[in-house]
XYZ file of N, CA, C and O in Angstrom:
492
model
N 66.537 189.477 97.430
C 67.209 188.432 98.209
C 66.457 188.186 99.500
O 65.853 189.102 100.072
N 66.490 186.941 99.958
C 65.790 186.552 101.181
C 66.767 185.776 102.060
O 67.467 184.883 101.571
N 66.819 186.089 103.329
C 67.672 185.361 104.255
C 66.831 184.752 105.360
O 66.383 185.440 106.271
N 66.582 183.433 105.289
C 65.784 182.774 106.332
C 66.606 182.518 107.596
O 67.777 182.158 107.502
N 65.953 182.656 108.739
C 66.570 182.347 110.032
C 65.578 181.515 110.838
O 64.501 182.000 111.191
N 65.970 180.265 111.146
C 65.087 179.355 111.867
C 65.249 179.501 113.379
O 66.320 179.857 113.865
N 64.178 179.155 114.096
C 64.232 179.084 115.559
C 63.160 178.110 116.027
O 62.272 177.727 115.249
N 63.262 177.707 117.290
C 62.219 176.879 117.889
C 62.563 175.419 118.059
O 61.756 174.654 118.592
N 63.741 175.011 117.605
C 64.119 173.615 117.781
C 64.420 173.303 119.238
O 64.458 174.194 120.087
N 64.619 172.014 119.513
C 64.936 171.620 120.877
C 64.766 170.137 121.084
O 64.639 169.368 120.129
N 64.762 169.755 122.365
C 64.604 168.355 122.750
C 63.190 168.144 123.271
O 62.704 168.907 124.114
N 62.530 167.115 122.774
C 61.153 166.824 123.171
C 60.973 165.308 123.241
O 61.646 164.564 122.524
N 60.071 164.877 124.100
C 59.783 163.451 124.196
C 58.858 163.013 123.073
O 58.089 163.823 122.535
N 58.919 161.753 122.724
C 58.030 161.200 121.705
C 56.579 161.482 122.090
O 56.195 161.358 123.266
N 55.793 161.881 121.097
C 54.410 162.247 121.328
C 54.203 163.719 121.596
O 53.062 164.205 121.609
N 55.294 164.436 121.815
C 55.209 165.862 122.113
C 55.106 166.722 120.868
O 54.996 166.214 119.746
N 55.137 168.041 121.079
C 54.977 169.007 119.993
C 56.056 170.071 120.052
O 56.590 170.378 121.134
N 56.350 170.631 118.908
C 57.228 171.792 118.783
C 56.705 172.640 117.644
O 56.093 172.121 116.691
N 56.968 173.946 117.732
C 56.669 174.824 116.615
C 57.938 175.529 116.184
O 58.557 176.250 116.977
N 58.315 175.305 114.939
C 59.468 175.985 114.364
C 59.013 177.264 113.682
O 57.928 177.317 113.094
N 59.852 178.275 113.775
C 59.595 179.543 113.094
C 60.746 179.845 112.146
O 61.889 179.458 112.396
N 60.431 180.549 111.087
C 61.448 180.973 110.127
C 61.146 182.406 109.741
O 60.158 182.682 109.064
N 61.990 183.308 110.213
C 61.863 184.714 109.877
C 62.756 185.003 108.684
O 63.933 184.639 108.676
N 62.184 185.633 107.676
C 62.940 185.869 106.446
C 62.969 187.351 106.121
O 61.919 187.983 106.025
N 64.146 187.870 105.944
C 64.291 189.272 105.559
C 64.023 189.420 104.063
O 64.011 188.439 103.322
N 63.787 190.651 103.621
C 63.598 190.881 102.191
C 62.177 191.282 101.855
O 61.223 190.806 102.464
N 62.042 192.151 100.859
C 60.730 192.680 100.499
C 59.946 191.745 99.594
O 58.781 191.996 99.317
N 60.563 190.676 99.138
C 59.873 189.782 98.207
C 59.293 188.551 98.895
O 58.867 187.619 98.235
N 59.269 188.552 100.218
C 58.853 187.364 100.968
C 57.484 186.854 100.528
O 57.293 185.667 100.282
N 56.518 187.741 100.421
C 55.146 187.300 100.153
C 54.956 186.748 98.745
O 53.923 186.136 98.464
N 55.916 186.938 97.879
C 55.801 186.410 96.518
C 56.547 185.086 96.345
O 56.510 184.487 95.268
N 57.182 184.625 97.412
C 58.004 183.422 97.312
C 57.382 182.220 97.989
O 56.805 182.336 99.076
N 57.540 181.076 97.344
C 57.217 179.836 98.016
C 58.250 179.576 99.103
O 59.423 179.908 98.936
N 57.826 179.013 100.214
C 58.715 178.698 101.325
C 58.579 177.218 101.652
O 57.504 176.632 101.541
N 59.688 176.632 102.078
C 59.659 175.206 102.371
C 60.453 174.859 103.606
O 61.331 175.614 104.038
N 60.120 173.719 104.187
C 60.887 173.124 105.271
C 61.460 171.801 104.782
O 60.749 171.000 104.155
N 62.720 171.608 105.081
C 63.416 170.360 104.786
C 64.080 169.885 106.070
O 64.237 170.662 107.008
N 64.495 168.627 106.093
C 65.218 168.126 107.264
C 66.308 167.163 106.830
O 66.213 166.527 105.778
N 67.315 167.076 107.676
C 68.434 166.182 107.385
C 68.873 165.490 108.662
O 69.310 166.140 109.621
N 68.731 164.176 108.672
C 69.172 163.363 109.791
C 70.624 162.933 109.543
O 71.069 162.900 108.390
N 71.358 162.590 110.589
C 72.759 162.186 110.412
C 72.905 161.031 109.428
O 72.186 160.035 109.522
N 73.794 161.197 108.457
C 74.059 160.147 107.483
C 73.008 160.000 106.394
O 73.065 159.061 105.598
N 72.048 160.925 106.378
C 70.971 160.825 105.378
C 70.927 162.072 104.503
O 71.475 163.114 104.853
N 70.233 161.943 103.373
C 70.039 163.070 102.480
C 69.047 164.061 103.091
O 68.174 163.685 103.883
N 69.186 165.313 102.691
C 68.208 166.310 103.104
C 66.899 166.015 102.372
O 66.878 165.860 101.146
N 65.794 165.966 103.128
C 64.522 165.576 102.534
C 63.447 166.642 102.730
O 63.450 167.398 103.703
N 62.522 166.657 101.801
C 61.401 167.590 101.836
C 60.450 167.238 102.975
O 60.156 166.068 103.214
N 59.949 168.280 103.649
C 58.967 168.106 104.717
C 57.639 168.757 104.334
O 56.602 168.105 104.330
N 57.679 170.048 104.012
C 56.448 170.764 103.689
C 56.793 172.047 102.947
O 57.888 172.584 103.096
N 55.814 172.526 102.149
C 55.998 173.766 101.408
C 54.673 174.513 101.344
O 53.604 173.907 101.403
N 54.799 175.836 101.187
C 53.625 176.687 101.131
C 53.863 177.783 100.098
O 54.960 178.313 99.988
N 52.824 178.116 99.342
C 52.940 179.155 98.328
C 52.952 180.540 98.980
O 52.660 180.682 100.164
N 53.266 181.546 98.175
C 53.382 182.898 98.685
C 52.122 183.409 99.378
O 52.180 184.066 100.421
N 50.983 183.104 98.805
C 49.703 183.547 99.378
C 49.235 182.638 100.512
O 48.314 182.975 101.247
N 49.853 181.455 100.601
C 49.413 180.470 101.584
C 48.288 179.575 101.070
O 47.823 178.696 101.782
N 47.868 179.795 99.826
C 46.746 179.046 99.294
C 47.072 177.631 98.855
O 46.189 176.786 98.723
N 48.346 177.364 98.610
C 48.776 176.013 98.228
C 49.736 175.471 99.273
O 50.660 176.171 99.699
N 49.510 174.233 99.668
C 50.364 173.568 100.648
C 50.666 172.164 100.157
O 49.779 171.480 99.621
N 51.914 171.744 100.350
C 52.311 170.375 100.028
C 53.048 169.819 101.250
O 53.838 170.525 101.877
N 52.777 168.561 101.572
C 53.341 167.936 102.774
C 53.828 166.538 102.443
O 53.157 165.798 101.723
N 54.975 166.180 102.951
C 55.511 164.838 102.739
C 54.614 163.803 103.422
O 54.057 164.059 104.494
N 54.517 162.637 102.807
C 53.673 161.578 103.367
C 54.110 161.187 104.775
O 53.273 160.842 105.615
N 55.405 161.257 105.030
C 55.926 160.820 106.324
C 55.469 161.694 107.489
O 55.521 161.266 108.642
N 55.026 162.911 107.202
C 54.608 163.815 108.276
C 53.160 164.261 108.126
O 52.659 165.018 108.967
N 52.497 163.815 107.091
C 51.115 164.228 106.836
C 50.223 163.840 108.017
O 50.305 162.736 108.545
N 49.396 164.802 108.413
C 48.520 164.557 109.551
C 49.156 164.897 110.891
O 48.462 164.953 111.915
N 50.472 165.122 110.905
C 51.175 165.465 112.147
C 51.806 166.852 112.081
O 51.850 167.559 113.100
N 52.317 167.243 110.926
C 52.983 168.536 110.748
C 52.109 169.458 109.911
O 51.485 169.015 108.933
N 52.118 170.739 110.265
C 51.346 171.738 109.525
C 52.223 172.948 109.246
O 52.811 173.521 110.173
N 52.288 173.348 107.984
C 53.031 174.542 107.599
C 52.049 175.703 107.448
O 50.912 175.518 106.999
N 52.487 176.891 107.843
C 51.668 178.089 107.687
C 52.605 179.281 107.543
O 53.808 179.161 107.758
N 52.041 180.430 107.186
C 52.862 181.624 107.048
C 52.074 182.858 107.434
O 50.844 182.889 107.317
N 52.807 183.888 107.861
C 52.249 185.189 108.189
C 53.060 186.208 107.400
O 54.176 186.568 107.815
N 52.525 186.655 106.288
C 53.286 187.563 105.430
C 53.491 188.932 106.068
O 54.446 189.633 105.731
N 52.612 189.322 106.980
C 52.788 190.610 107.667
C 54.019 190.578 108.570
O 54.617 191.625 108.837
N 54.401 189.384 109.004
C 55.571 189.214 109.862
C 56.749 188.579 109.125
O 57.778 188.297 109.740
N 56.600 188.365 107.829
C 57.665 187.704 107.049
C 58.130 186.412 107.722
O 59.336 186.149 107.839
N 57.178 185.625 108.169
C 57.509 184.434 108.941
C 56.707 183.236 108.440
O 55.531 183.359 108.115
N 57.377 182.087 108.404
C 56.716 180.821 108.096
C 56.907 179.899 109.289
O 57.931 179.974 109.984
N 55.922 179.065 109.546
C 55.919 178.200 110.722
C 55.806 176.730 110.316
O 55.267 176.394 109.270
N 56.283 175.870 111.195
C 56.060 174.436 111.051
C 55.616 173.918 112.411
O 56.424 173.822 113.339
N 54.341 173.626 112.528
C 53.799 173.042 113.756
C 53.961 171.531 113.670
O 53.449 170.902 112.746
N 54.665 170.968 114.639
C 54.955 169.532 114.620
C 54.317 168.882 115.843
O 54.682 169.202 116.982
N 53.376 167.999 115.598
C 52.685 167.277 116.665
C 52.979 165.786 116.576
O 53.451 165.304 115.548
N 52.682 165.075 117.634
C 52.882 163.619 117.680
C 54.276 163.238 117.189
O 54.428 162.336 116.344
N 55.266 163.914 117.703
C 56.629 163.697 117.232
C 57.128 162.295 117.547
O 56.776 161.711 118.581
N 57.945 161.781 116.645
C 58.514 160.444 116.755
C 60.043 160.545 116.774
O 60.594 161.504 116.224
N 60.716 159.563 117.331
C 62.192 159.594 117.308
C 62.750 159.737 115.892
O 63.795 160.381 115.705
N 62.083 159.184 114.917
C 62.565 159.284 113.526
C 62.413 160.683 112.930
O 62.888 160.945 111.831
N 61.770 161.591 113.653
C 61.695 162.995 113.227
C 62.951 163.762 113.634
O 63.104 164.921 113.255
N 63.827 163.137 114.391
C 65.059 163.788 114.824
C 65.913 164.149 113.612
O 66.224 163.303 112.774
N 66.251 165.437 113.514
C 67.010 165.935 112.368
C 67.303 167.416 112.571
O 66.754 168.042 113.484
N 68.141 167.950 111.706
C 68.271 169.402 111.586
C 67.218 169.850 110.580
O 67.144 169.302 109.473
N 66.421 170.818 110.982
C 65.355 171.319 110.127
C 65.780 172.645 109.505
O 66.222 173.560 110.206
N 65.595 172.722 108.183
C 66.005 173.894 107.421
C 64.790 174.567 106.783
O 63.896 173.891 106.253
N 64.816 175.876 106.795
C 63.831 176.695 106.096
C 64.484 177.207 104.820
O 65.681 177.543 104.820
N 63.702 177.267 103.739
C 64.266 177.710 102.470
C 63.234 178.487 101.672
O 62.024 178.297 101.848
N 63.733 179.337 100.788
C 62.881 180.167 99.938
C 63.164 179.864 98.476
O 64.315 179.658 98.081
N 62.102 179.848 97.684
C 62.218 179.626 96.248
C 61.583 180.793 95.498
O 60.707 181.463 96.029
N 62.024 181.012 94.260
C 61.401 182.041 93.429
C 60.150 181.499 92.745
O 59.390 182.255 92.132
N 59.915 180.202 92.869
C 58.729 179.587 92.307
C 57.538 179.752 93.235
O 57.705 180.115 94.405
N 56.359 179.432 92.720
C 55.161 179.521 93.549
C 55.223 178.513 94.693
O 54.896 178.824 95.843
N 55.635 177.293 94.376
C 55.756 176.243 95.389
C 56.617 175.135 94.797
O 56.609 174.927 93.587
N 57.357 174.453 95.626
C 58.245 173.397 95.125
C 58.543 172.392 96.226
O 58.560 172.747 97.413
N 58.797 171.153 95.810
C 59.174 170.106 96.758
C 60.612 169.640 96.556
O 61.124 168.874 97.365
N 61.254 170.089 95.499
C 62.591 169.632 95.153
C 63.627 170.580 95.736
O 63.589 171.796 95.518
N 64.574 170.016 96.465
C 65.556 170.806 97.193
C 66.322 171.779 96.294
O 66.567 172.932 96.677
N 66.694 171.341 95.109
C 67.529 172.167 94.240
C 66.786 173.368 93.652
O 67.413 174.241 93.054
N 65.482 173.432 93.819
C 64.712 174.570 93.322
C 64.642 175.704 94.329
O 64.041 176.742 94.054
N 65.251 175.491 95.488
C 65.261 176.525 96.523
C 66.590 177.284 96.472
O 67.661 176.685 96.438
N 66.484 178.609 96.488
C 67.659 179.453 96.293
C 68.326 179.899 97.589
O 69.526 180.116 97.627
N 67.516 180.075 98.627
C 68.023 180.643 99.872
C 67.700 179.719 101.027
O 66.565 179.251 101.160
N 68.693 179.492 101.871
C 68.579 178.534 102.964
C 69.001 179.158 104.289
O 69.930 179.967 104.331
N 68.319 178.747 105.357
C 68.755 179.120 106.683
C 69.835 178.175 107.170
O 70.223 177.240 106.470
N 70.312 178.430 108.389
C 71.387 177.637 108.969
C 70.893 176.349 109.614
O 71.682 175.451 109.893
N 69.608 176.251 109.844
C 69.033 175.045 110.417
C 68.845 175.128 111.920
O 69.536 175.885 112.609
N 67.908 174.348 112.415
C 67.667 174.238 113.853
C 67.493 172.765 114.206
O 66.807 172.029 113.489
N 68.122 172.343 115.290
C 68.114 170.931 115.656
C 66.830 170.561 116.386
O 66.419 171.246 117.334
N 66.219 169.478 115.950
C 65.074 168.889 116.640
C 65.458 167.473 117.046
O 65.860 166.670 116.198
N 65.357 167.193 118.338
C 65.687 165.868 118.850
C 64.483 165.322 119.596
O 63.975 165.969 120.512
N 64.039 164.138 119.193
C 62.885 163.499 119.817
C 63.363 162.249 120.545
O 63.895 161.326 119.921
N 63.179 162.224 121.850
C 63.623 161.080 122.645
C 62.498 160.073 122.803
O 61.319 160.433 122.864
N 62.872 158.810 122.887
C 61.862 157.750 123.008
C 61.547 157.446 124.470
O 62.204 157.917 125.377
């Protein structure tokens, strides 16, 4: 079992940067794909980025490609989301999740979810 816990959200001006962290308990962390999703008010939860257990495979949503970077440190059981050039439309609750698959972009393939961290980008 894996329990993700997100941190690093906050309020930032458009064009600014934030780095989200997700610490996950459990001995199987390095064998699991990890993903970031986000949910804005009144919208569906959407895929942002995913990374395989080894870190060798990465997938990123077109809406954030070139601005957001996912990475992981298996020695620290932590996955990161570096967010640069933030836009007001990036405002959402960001969720970290773990899957038993190598990597996935579909929300329903993720088994374990954190509580989320709020990111607000002001214009």
